[in-house]
């Protein structure tokens, strides 16, 4: 891609001016400088929140279906910008073209979802125990929502949160990952264009962006007027954010690290499992929160599956994510590479046998980028390193004898995001999905752990944070519930039959 092409992509995405600041953004593809963005001083956060509060007072009164029109317009802008946003995601995060486009499509999908949702913010009616009384629940807008994102879904996670927050009546303040602010900015610019088309009913300060590092996120987390903090990133970050939001009785959505597994039973379709393992373990170079990190395989099929997997890994096309046919792009940075190497070392110390990959490649062609062969390590047991999330394409393989043992291994990690089983045995499948089965927020059958659709609630248990976003009824977290009892009788009966005076 020439510099002129690059400039045109950014220009069309509304990021014409991207130099002169202090936040250096490099492409993991070749280490080239993409931008130097101006950073917002943390002292500005107070003013931003005040603006959001004032926007909230107006926006909450706009009828939800009218707010839905903004989601529709944003969806239109995103459709028009899909190629450019996908391209920026690829340039900035190193996703292959298909995955970059897929991320932009998720933004479109959540806008469509939010538009429909804007006419379905249903409360319940509840029968009253008292004559001439009616009870109901209403969902009202909550207040300013801060969205803090991770580098690996720099566009979609903002859209997931913002589309819902906006139709729920909440202004948004977006703090993109400092490792990938351009994709977020391009997605935000599409929202700004939609707001401009929406017209006067959209108050100033409805959507704001705070470009910078973790100190900005910390200021948002601590601010008492930020009603909901939706933070996506490492468990380390969640440990800092969770208690701070709790201390001021704010609401939070924490979407943190995963350690996702697949159980492959003797009743599995191995061809299908193989394809799912490949996409699960090496897509986004192993840098998805839902990346497949543990393969728990029955003894009777392990050798067969592992042999085929090793052969498939040897043929993987690693390289420029924008080139046709590439399946594995670069790691985000040197620290990610170092973490993978450290984990590989620990795994081997803990009895693991390296069966594939693990080495840096293309370093002569791209001395400032970090391409790595996806690795497979055959482990004798679920040791300490296996229980830890290493954010790289590193797949551990474990063997099991009974399904109970497999499920025990599966659940015996601190994280609880995504999981799956490959089996055509109905009993095995149902046990995996039952109360005694997978303890994750996502449990799939005959598909991999990654690549979730926006229609379902997304999130995980334990160290993954325990919250949900995106589809189903995740919208309820962006609203406050009000329980109303209406007395249309001429008496004043008290609940529980109490006689008072
Ligand atoms: P990270 O934790 O380093 O950073 C994420 C965001 O948190 C950034 O915007 C950063 O500025 C901010 N941040 C960092 N420290 C903070 C603090 N003390 N207070 C407030 N904000 C702070 O994560 P990353 O490296 O960008 O992303 C990778 C991690 O994110 C992986 O662990 C991955 O599993 C996880 N992730 C989870 C999900 C999910 O939905 N569960 C989705 C994507 C990524």
Coordinates of C-alpha atoms and ligand atoms in Angstrom, one line a residue:
X1 CA 0.0 0.0 0.0
X2 CA 1.5 3.4 -1.0
X3 CA 1.6 6.3 1.3
X4 CA -0.9 8.1 -0.9
X5 CA -3.3 5.1 -0.7
X6 CA -2.9 5.1 3.1
X7 CA -3.5 8.9 3.3
X8 CA -6.7 8.5 1.3
X9 CA -8.0 5.7 3.5
X10 CA -7.5 7.9 6.6
X11 CA -8.9 10.9 4.9
X12 CA -12.1 9.1 3.9
X13 CA -12.4 7.8 7.5
X14 CA -12.2 11.4 8.8
X15 CA -8.7 11.2 10.2
X16 CA -7.0 13.6 7.9
X17 CA -5.0 15.2 10.6
X18 CA -3.1 12.4 12.4
X19 CA 0.4 13.9 13.1
X20 CA 2.0 16.3 15.5
X21 CA 0.9 14.7 18.8
X22 CA 2.6 12.6 21.4
X23 CA 0.8 9.3 21.1
X24 CA 2.8 7.3 18.6
X25 CA 0.9 4.6 16.7
X26 CA 2.9 2.0 14.8
X27 CA 1.6 -0.7 12.4
X28 CA 2.5 -4.1 13.7
X29 CA 2.7 -5.2 10.0
X30 CA 6.1 -3.5 9.5
X31 CA 6.6 -1.2 12.5
X32 CA 6.0 1.9 10.4
X33 CA 4.6 5.0 12.0
X34 CA 0.9 5.4 11.2
X35 CA 0.2 8.5 13.4
X36 CA 1.2 10.7 16.3
X37 CA -2.1 11.6 17.8
X38 CA -2.8 14.5 20.2
X39 CA -3.5 13.2 23.7
X40 CA -6.2 14.6 25.9
X41 CA -4.8 15.8 29.3
X42 CA -6.4 13.9 32.2
X43 CA -7.5 17.3 33.6
X44 CA -10.0 17.6 30.8
X45 CA -12.0 14.6 31.8
X46 CA -14.0 16.6 34.4
X47 CA -15.2 19.0 31.6
X48 CA -16.0 16.1 29.3
X49 CA -18.1 14.4 32.0
X50 CA -19.9 17.7 32.7
X51 CA -20.7 18.0 29.0
X52 CA -22.0 14.4 28.9
X53 CA -24.2 15.1 32.0
X54 CA -25.7 18.0 30.3
X55 CA -26.3 16.0 27.1
X56 CA -27.9 13.3 29.2
X57 CA -30.5 15.7 30.5
X58 CA -31.7 16.3 26.9
X59 CA -31.1 12.9 25.4
X60 CA -33.0 10.9 28.0
X61 CA -36.2 12.8 27.0
X62 CA -35.9 11.9 23.3
X63 CA -38.2 8.9 22.7
X64 CA -36.2 5.7 22.4
X65 CA -37.5 4.9 18.9
X66 CA -36.3 8.3 17.8
X67 CA -32.9 7.6 19.4
X68 CA -33.0 4.4 17.4
X69 CA -32.9 6.5 14.2
X70 CA -29.4 7.5 15.3
X71 CA -28.4 3.9 15.4
X72 CA -29.8 3.5 11.9
X73 CA -27.8 6.4 10.6
X74 CA -24.6 5.2 12.3
X75 CA -25.2 1.8 10.7
X76 CA -25.5 3.5 7.3
X77 CA -22.3 5.4 7.9
X78 CA -20.5 2.3 9.0
X79 CA -21.7 0.4 5.9
X80 CA -20.3 3.1 3.7
X81 CA -17.0 3.1 5.7
X82 CA -16.7 -0.7 6.1
X83 CA -13.8 -1.2 3.7
X84 CA -11.8 1.7 5.2
X85 CA -12.5 0.8 8.9
X86 CA -11.6 -2.8 8.1
X87 CA -8.4 -1.7 6.4
X88 CA -7.5 0.6 9.4
X89 CA -8.1 -2.3 11.8
X90 CA -5.7 -4.5 9.7
X91 CA -3.1 -1.8 9.5
X92 CA -3.2 -1.0 13.2
X93 CA -3.8 -4.4 14.8
X94 CA -2.4 -6.7 12.1
X95 CA -5.7 -8.6 11.4
X96 CA -6.0 -10.2 8.0
X97 CA -8.3 -8.4 5.6
X98 CA -11.2 -10.8 6.2
X99 CA -11.0 -10.3 10.0
X100 CA -10.6 -6.5 9.6
X101 CA -13.8 -6.5 7.5
X102 CA -15.5 -8.8 9.9
X103 CA -14.8 -6.4 12.8
X104 CA -16.3 -3.5 10.8
X105 CA -19.3 -5.7 10.0
X106 CA -19.9 -6.4 13.7
X107 CA -20.3 -2.6 14.1
X108 CA -22.9 -2.6 11.4
X109 CA -24.7 -5.6 13.0
X110 CA -24.9 -4.0 16.4
X111 CA -26.4 -0.9 15.0
X112 CA -29.1 -2.9 13.3
X113 CA -29.7 -4.7 16.6
X114 CA -29.8 -1.4 18.5
X115 CA -32.4 0.0 16.0
X116 CA -34.7 -2.9 16.7
X117 CA -34.0 -2.7 20.4
X118 CA -35.0 1.0 20.5
X119 CA -38.7 -0.2 20.1
X120 CA -38.3 -3.0 22.6
X121 CA -37.0 -1.6 25.9
X122 CA -39.7 -3.5 27.6
X123 CA -40.6 -3.6 31.3
X124 CA -43.0 -6.0 32.8
X125 CA -46.4 -5.5 34.3
X126 CA -46.8 -7.3 37.6
X127 CA -50.0 -8.4 39.3
X128 CA -50.6 -6.7 42.6
X129 CA -51.7 -8.4 45.8
X130 CA -54.0 -5.3 46.4
X131 CA -57.4 -4.6 44.9
X132 CA -57.4 -1.6 42.5
X133 CA -53.6 -1.6 42.2
X134 CA -51.3 -2.2 39.3
X135 CA -47.5 -2.7 39.3
X136 CA -45.1 -2.2 36.5
X137 CA -41.4 -1.9 35.8
X138 CA -40.0 0.9 33.5
X139 CA -36.5 1.1 32.2
X140 CA -35.1 4.7 32.1
X141 CA -31.8 6.0 30.8
X142 CA -29.0 5.6 33.2
X143 CA -26.5 8.4 32.6
X144 CA -23.0 8.9 31.0
X145 CA -21.3 5.7 30.0
X146 CA -17.5 5.4 29.7
X147 CA -16.3 2.8 27.2
X148 CA -12.7 1.7 27.7
X149 CA -11.4 -0.7 25.0
X150 CA -8.7 -3.2 24.4
X151 CA -6.4 -3.2 21.4
X152 CA -7.6 -6.4 19.8
X153 CA -11.2 -5.3 19.1
X154 CA -10.5 -1.6 18.7
X155 CA -13.6 -0.8 16.7
X156 CA -16.3 -3.4 17.5
X157 CA -16.2 -3.2 21.3
X158 CA -16.8 0.6 21.1
X159 CA -19.8 0.0 18.7
X160 CA -21.2 -2.8 20.9
X161 CA -21.3 -0.5 23.8
X162 CA -22.1 2.8 22.2
X163 CA -25.0 1.6 20.0
X164 CA -26.8 0.2 23.0
X165 CA -26.0 3.1 25.3
X166 CA -27.2 5.6 22.8
X167 CA -30.6 3.9 22.2
X168 CA -30.9 3.4 25.9
X169 CA -30.6 7.2 26.4
X170 CA -27.1 7.5 27.6
X171 CA -24.2 9.7 26.3
X172 CA -20.9 8.0 25.7
X173 CA -17.3 8.9 26.4
X174 CA -14.9 6.6 24.6
X175 CA -11.3 5.9 25.7
X176 CA -9.8 3.7 23.0
X177 CA -6.8 1.5 23.6
X178 CA -3.6 3.5 23.3
X179 CA -2.2 0.6 21.2
X180 CA -5.0 1.0 18.6
X181 CA -6.7 4.4 18.7
X182 CA -7.1 4.9 15.0
X183 CA -9.6 2.1 14.4
X184 CA -11.7 3.4 17.3
X185 CA -11.3 7.0 16.0
X186 CA -12.5 6.0 12.5
X187 CA -15.6 4.3 14.1
X188 CA -16.2 7.3 16.2
X189 CA -16.0 9.6 13.2
X190 CA -18.7 7.6 11.5
X191 CA -20.8 8.2 14.6
X192 CA -20.1 11.9 14.4
X193 CA -21.3 11.9 10.8
X194 CA -24.5 10.1 11.9
X195 CA -25.0 12.6 14.7
X196 CA -24.6 15.5 12.3
X197 CA -27.3 14.0 10.0
X198 CA -29.6 13.2 12.9
X199 CA -29.8 17.0 13.6
X200 CA -30.7 19.2 16.5
X201 CA -32.3 16.5 18.7
X202 CA -28.8 15.2 19.4
X203 CA -27.3 17.4 22.1
X204 CA -23.7 18.6 22.2
X205 CA -21.6 16.1 24.1
X206 CA -23.6 13.1 23.2
X207 CA -20.5 11.2 22.0
X208 CA -17.0 12.2 23.0
X209 CA -13.6 10.6 22.6
X210 CA -10.7 10.8 25.0
X211 CA -7.5 9.8 23.2
X212 CA -4.7 8.9 25.5
X213 CA -3.4 6.3 27.9
X214 CA -4.6 4.5 31.0
X215 CA -4.6 7.7 33.2
X216 CA -7.6 9.0 31.2
X217 CA -9.4 5.7 31.8
X218 CA -8.6 6.0 35.5
X219 CA -10.1 9.4 35.7
X220 CA -13.3 8.2 34.0
X221 CA -13.4 5.2 36.3
X222 CA -13.1 7.4 39.4
X223 CA -15.6 10.0 38.3
X224 CA -18.9 9.9 40.4
X225 CA -21.0 11.1 37.4
X226 CA -20.0 8.3 35.1
X227 CA -22.9 6.0 35.7
X228 CA -21.5 3.0 33.9
X229 CA -18.0 2.0 33.2
X230 CA -17.7 -0.6 30.4
X231 CA -14.1 -1.8 30.4
X232 CA -12.6 -4.4 28.1
X233 CA -9.0 -5.6 28.6
X234 CA -6.8 -7.7 30.8
X235 CA -7.7 -9.2 34.1
X236 CA -5.0 -7.0 35.6
X237 CA -6.9 -3.9 34.4
X238 CA -10.2 -5.3 35.7
X239 CA -8.7 -5.8 39.1
X240 CA -7.8 -2.1 39.2
X241 CA -11.1 -0.9 37.7
X242 CA -13.6 -3.1 39.6
X243 CA -13.0 -2.0 43.1
X244 CA -12.7 1.7 42.2
X245 CA -16.2 1.6 40.5
X246 CA -17.6 -0.4 43.4
X247 CA -16.2 2.1 45.9
X248 CA -18.4 4.8 44.5
X249 CA -21.4 2.4 43.9
X250 CA -21.1 2.9 40.1
X251 CA -22.1 0.3 37.6
X252 CA -19.6 -1.6 35.6
X253 CA -19.3 -4.1 32.7
X254 CA -16.0 -5.9 32.9
X255 CA -14.9 -7.9 29.9
X256 CA -11.6 -9.4 30.8
X257 CA -9.2 -12.2 29.9
X258 CA -10.2 -15.7 28.8
X259 CA -8.5 -19.1 28.7
X260 CA -10.9 -20.9 26.3
X261 CA -11.0 -24.6 25.7
X262 CA -12.4 -27.2 23.4
X263 CA -13.2 -30.7 24.4
X264 CA -12.9 -33.2 21.5
X265 CA -14.6 -36.5 22.3
X266 CA -14.4 -39.9 20.5
X267 CA -17.8 -39.0 19.0
X268 CA -16.5 -35.8 17.3
X269 CA -16.4 -35.1 13.6
X270 CA -12.6 -34.6 13.5
X271 CA -12.6 -32.8 10.1
X272 CA -14.9 -30.1 11.5
X273 CA -13.0 -30.0 14.8
X274 CA -9.8 -29.5 12.9
X275 CA -11.1 -26.5 11.0
X276 CA -12.6 -25.0 14.2
X277 CA -9.3 -25.5 16.1
X278 CA -7.4 -23.7 13.3
X279 CA -9.7 -20.7 13.3
X280 CA -9.9 -20.7 17.1
X281 CA -6.2 -20.9 17.8
X282 CA -4.5 -18.9 15.1
X283 CA -7.0 -16.3 14.0
X284 CA -5.9 -12.7 14.9
X285 CA -2.6 -14.4 15.7
X286 CA -4.1 -15.8 18.9
X287 CA -5.0 -12.3 20.1
X288 CA -8.7 -12.7 20.6
X289 CA -10.2 -12.8 24.1
X290 CA -12.0 -16.0 22.8
X291 CA -8.9 -17.5 21.2
X292 CA -8.7 -21.3 21.7
X293 CA -5.9 -21.9 24.2
X294 CA -6.6 -25.4 25.5
X295 CA -7.5 -28.5 23.6
X296 CA -8.8 -31.3 25.8
X297 CA -8.8 -34.4 23.7
X298 CA -9.9 -38.0 24.4
X299 CA -6.9 -40.4 24.6
X300 CA -8.3 -42.5 21.7
X301 CA -8.3 -39.6 19.2
X302 CA -5.5 -37.4 20.5
X303 CA -2.6 -38.8 18.4
X304 CA -4.6 -38.8 15.2
X305 CA -5.9 -35.2 15.7
X306 CA -2.5 -33.9 16.9
X307 CA -0.7 -35.3 13.8
X308 CA -3.2 -33.7 11.5
X309 CA -3.0 -30.4 13.4
X310 CA 0.8 -30.3 13.3
X311 CA 0.7 -30.9 9.5
X312 CA -1.9 -28.1 9.1
X313 CA 0.2 -25.7 11.2
X314 CA 3.3 -26.4 9.0
X315 CA 1.4 -25.1 6.0
X316 CA 0.0 -22.0 7.6
X317 CA 0.6 -18.8 5.6
X318 CA 2.2 -16.3 8.0
X319 CA 2.9 -12.7 6.8
X320 CA 1.5 -9.4 5.6
X321 CA -2.1 -9.6 6.8
X322 CA -3.2 -7.5 3.8
X323 CA -1.8 -10.0 1.3
X324 CA -4.2 -12.6 -0.3
X325 CA -3.9 -16.0 1.3
X326 CA -2.3 -14.9 4.6
X327 CA -3.9 -16.6 7.6
X328 CA -1.6 -15.4 10.4
X329 CA -0.6 -11.7 10.8
X330 CA 1.8 -10.2 13.3
X331 CA 1.7 -9.9 17.1
X332 CA 0.8 -6.5 18.3
X333 CA 4.3 -5.7 19.7
X334 CA 7.6 -7.0 21.1
X335 CA 6.1 -7.4 24.6
X336 CA 3.6 -9.9 23.2
X337 CA 6.3 -11.9 21.5
X338 CA 8.4 -11.9 24.7
X339 CA 5.4 -13.1 26.7
X340 CA 4.8 -15.9 24.3
X341 CA 8.5 -17.0 24.5
X342 CA 8.4 -16.9 28.3
X343 CA 5.2 -19.1 28.3
X344 CA 6.8 -21.5 25.9
X345 CA 9.9 -21.8 28.1
X346 CA 7.7 -22.3 31.2
X347 CA 5.5 -24.9 29.4
X348 CA 8.6 -27.0 28.5
X349 CA 10.0 -26.7 32.1
X350 CA 6.6 -27.9 33.3
X351 CA 6.9 -31.1 31.1
X352 CA 5.4 -29.8 27.9
X353 CA 6.6 -31.0 24.5
X354 CA 6.7 -28.5 21.7
X355 CA 5.0 -30.1 18.7
X356 CA 4.8 -27.1 16.4
X357 CA 5.9 -23.5 15.8
X358 CA 6.9 -21.0 18.4
X359 CA 9.7 -19.3 16.5
X360 CA 9.9 -15.7 15.2
X361 CA 9.7 -15.5 11.4
X362 CA 10.1 -12.8 8.7
X363 CA 12.4 -10.9 11.0
X364 CA 14.8 -10.0 8.1
X365 CA 12.0 -8.7 6.0
X366 CA 10.3 -6.9 8.9
X367 CA 12.9 -6.2 11.6
X368 CA 10.5 -4.0 13.5
X369 CA 7.6 -6.4 13.5
X370 CA 6.8 -9.5 15.4
X371 CA 5.6 -12.5 13.3
X372 CA 5.6 -15.8 15.0
X373 CA 4.8 -19.4 14.0
X374 CA 1.7 -20.5 16.0
X375 CA 2.7 -23.0 18.6
X376 CA 1.3 -26.3 19.9
X377 CA 2.5 -27.7 23.1
X378 CA 1.5 -31.2 24.3
X379 CA 1.2 -31.0 28.1
X380 CA 1.3 -33.9 30.6
X381 CA -1.1 -31.9 32.9
X382 CA -2.8 -28.6 33.4
X383 CA 0.2 -26.9 35.0
X384 CA 0.5 -23.3 36.1
X385 CA 1.4 -21.9 32.7
X386 CA -1.7 -23.5 31.1
X387 CA -4.0 -21.9 33.6
X388 CA -2.6 -18.5 32.6
X389 CA -3.8 -16.4 29.6
X390 CA -0.9 -15.8 27.2
X391 CA -2.1 -13.5 24.6
X392 CA -0.5 -15.1 21.6
X393 CA -1.1 -18.2 19.3
X394 CA -0.1 -20.8 21.8
X395 CA -2.3 -23.9 22.0
X396 CA -1.9 -26.4 24.9
X397 CA -3.1 -30.0 24.3
X398 CA -4.2 -32.2 27.2
X399 CA -5.6 -35.7 27.1
X400 CA -8.5 -37.1 29.1
X401 CA -10.2 -40.5 29.8
X402 CA -13.7 -39.7 31.0
X403 CA -16.0 -36.8 30.2
X404 CA -16.2 -35.9 33.9
X405 CA -12.4 -35.6 33.9
X406 CA -12.5 -33.5 30.8
X407 CA -15.0 -31.1 32.3
X408 CA -13.1 -30.9 35.5
X409 CA -9.9 -29.9 33.6
X410 CA -12.0 -27.5 31.5
X411 CA -13.3 -25.6 34.5
X412 CA -10.1 -25.7 36.6
X413 CA -8.8 -22.4 35.4
X414 CA -9.4 -18.9 36.9
X415 CA -11.0 -17.5 33.7
X416 CA -14.5 -18.3 32.4
X417 CA -15.1 -16.7 29.0
X418 CA -15.7 -19.2 26.2
X419 CA -15.8 -22.9 25.7
X420 CA -17.0 -25.6 23.3
X421 CA -17.3 -29.4 22.8
X422 CA -17.0 -31.3 19.6
X423 CA -19.2 -34.4 19.8
X424 CA -22.2 -36.0 18.0
X425 CA -23.2 -37.9 21.2
X426 CA -26.3 -36.2 22.5
X427 CA -25.5 -37.2 26.1
X428 CA -22.0 -35.8 26.1
X429 CA -23.3 -32.5 24.5
X430 CA -26.1 -32.1 27.0
X431 CA -23.8 -32.8 30.0
X432 CA -21.4 -30.2 28.7
X433 CA -24.2 -27.6 28.5
X434 CA -25.8 -28.6 31.9
X435 CA -25.3 -27.1 35.3
X436 CA -22.5 -29.7 35.8
X437 CA -20.8 -28.8 32.5
X438 CA -18.9 -25.8 31.3
X439 CA -18.7 -22.9 33.7
X440 CA -18.1 -20.3 31.0
X441 CA -20.3 -17.4 29.8
X442 CA -20.2 -19.0 26.4
X443 CA -20.6 -22.7 25.7
X444 CA -20.8 -23.9 22.1
X445 CA -21.4 -27.2 20.4
X446 CA -19.6 -28.2 17.2
X447 CA -18.3 -24.7 16.6
X448 CA -15.2 -23.1 18.1
X449 CA -15.1 -20.8 21.1
X450 CA -14.5 -17.6 19.0
X451 CA -16.4 -15.5 16.4
X452 CA -19.5 -14.8 18.5
X453 CA -22.6 -13.3 16.9
X454 CA -23.8 -10.0 18.3
X455 CA -27.3 -11.4 19.1
X456 CA -26.2 -13.3 22.2
X457 CA -25.1 -11.8 25.5
X458 CA -21.3 -11.7 25.4
X459 CA -19.0 -12.1 28.5
X460 CA -17.7 -14.6 31.0
X461 CA -17.5 -15.7 34.5
X462 CA -14.8 -15.7 37.2
X463 CA -11.7 -13.6 36.3
X464 CA -13.4 -12.7 33.0
X465 CA -15.5 -10.3 35.0
X466 CA -19.0 -11.8 35.3
X467 CA -20.7 -9.2 33.1
X468 CA -22.4 -9.3 29.7
X469 CA -22.6 -6.9 26.8
X470 CA -23.9 -6.9 23.2
X471 CA -27.1 -8.9 22.5
X472 CA -29.9 -10.6 24.4
X473 CA -30.9 -8.5 27.5
X474 CA -27.4 -7.0 28.0
X475 CA -29.1 -3.6 27.3
X476 CA -30.6 -3.6 30.8
X477 CA -27.2 -2.7 32.3
X478 CA -27.3 0.6 30.4
X479 CA -30.7 1.6 32.0
X480 CA -32.1 2.0 35.5
X481 CA -35.1 0.1 36.5
X482 CA -38.0 1.8 38.2
X483 CA -40.7 -0.3 39.9
X484 CA -44.0 1.5 40.0
X485 CA -47.2 0.7 42.0
X486 CA -50.3 2.6 41.0
X487 CA -53.3 2.7 43.2
X488 CA -56.5 3.4 41.3
X489 CA -58.9 2.5 44.1
X490 CA -60.4 4.8 46.8
X491 CA -58.8 2.9 49.6
X492 CA -55.2 2.8 50.9
X493 CA -54.6 -0.9 51.7
X494 CA -51.0 -1.7 52.8
X495 CA -49.0 -4.5 51.5
X496 CA -48.7 -7.7 53.5
X497 CA -52.1 -6.9 55.0
X498 CA -50.6 -4.5 57.6
X499 CA -53.1 -2.5 59.6
X500 CA -51.5 0.8 60.6
X501 CA -53.4 3.2 62.9
Ligands
LIG1 P1 -5.1 -3.8 28.7 O1 -5.7 -4.3 30.0 O2 -3.6 -3.6 28.7 O3 -5.8 -2.4 28.2 C1 -7.2 -2.3 28.0 C2 -7.6 -0.9 28.2 O4 -7.6 -0.6 29.6 C3 -6.8 0.2 27.6 O5 -7.7 1.2 27.0 C4 -6.0 0.8 28.7 O6 -5.7 2.2 28.5 C5 -6.9 0.6 29.9 N1 -6.3 0.5 31.2 C6 -5.1 -0.1 31.5 N2 -4.9 -0.1 32.8 C7 -5.9 0.6 33.4 C8 -6.3 1.0 34.7 N3 -5.5 0.7 35.8 N4 -7.4 1.6 34.9 C9 -8.3 1.9 33.9 N5 -8.0 1.6 32.6 C10 -6.8 0.9 32.4 O7 -5.5 -4.9 27.6 P2 -5.0 -5.1 26.1 O8 -3.6 -5.6 26.1 O9 -5.4 -3.9 25.3 O10 -6.0 -6.2 25.6 C11 -5.8 -7.6 25.8 C12 -6.6 -8.2 26.9 O11 -8.0 -7.8 26.8 C13 -6.6 -9.7 27.0 O12 -6.5 -10.1 28.3 C14 -7.9 -10.1 26.4 O13 -8.4 -11.3 26.8 C15 -8.8 -9.0 26.9 N6 -10.0 -8.8 26.1 C16 -11.2 -9.2 26.6 C17 -12.4 -9.1 25.9 C18 -13.7 -9.6 26.5 O14 -14.7 -9.3 25.9 N7 -13.7 -10.4 27.5 C19 -12.3 -8.6 24.6 C20 -11.1 -8.1 24.1 C21 -10.0 -8.3 24.9

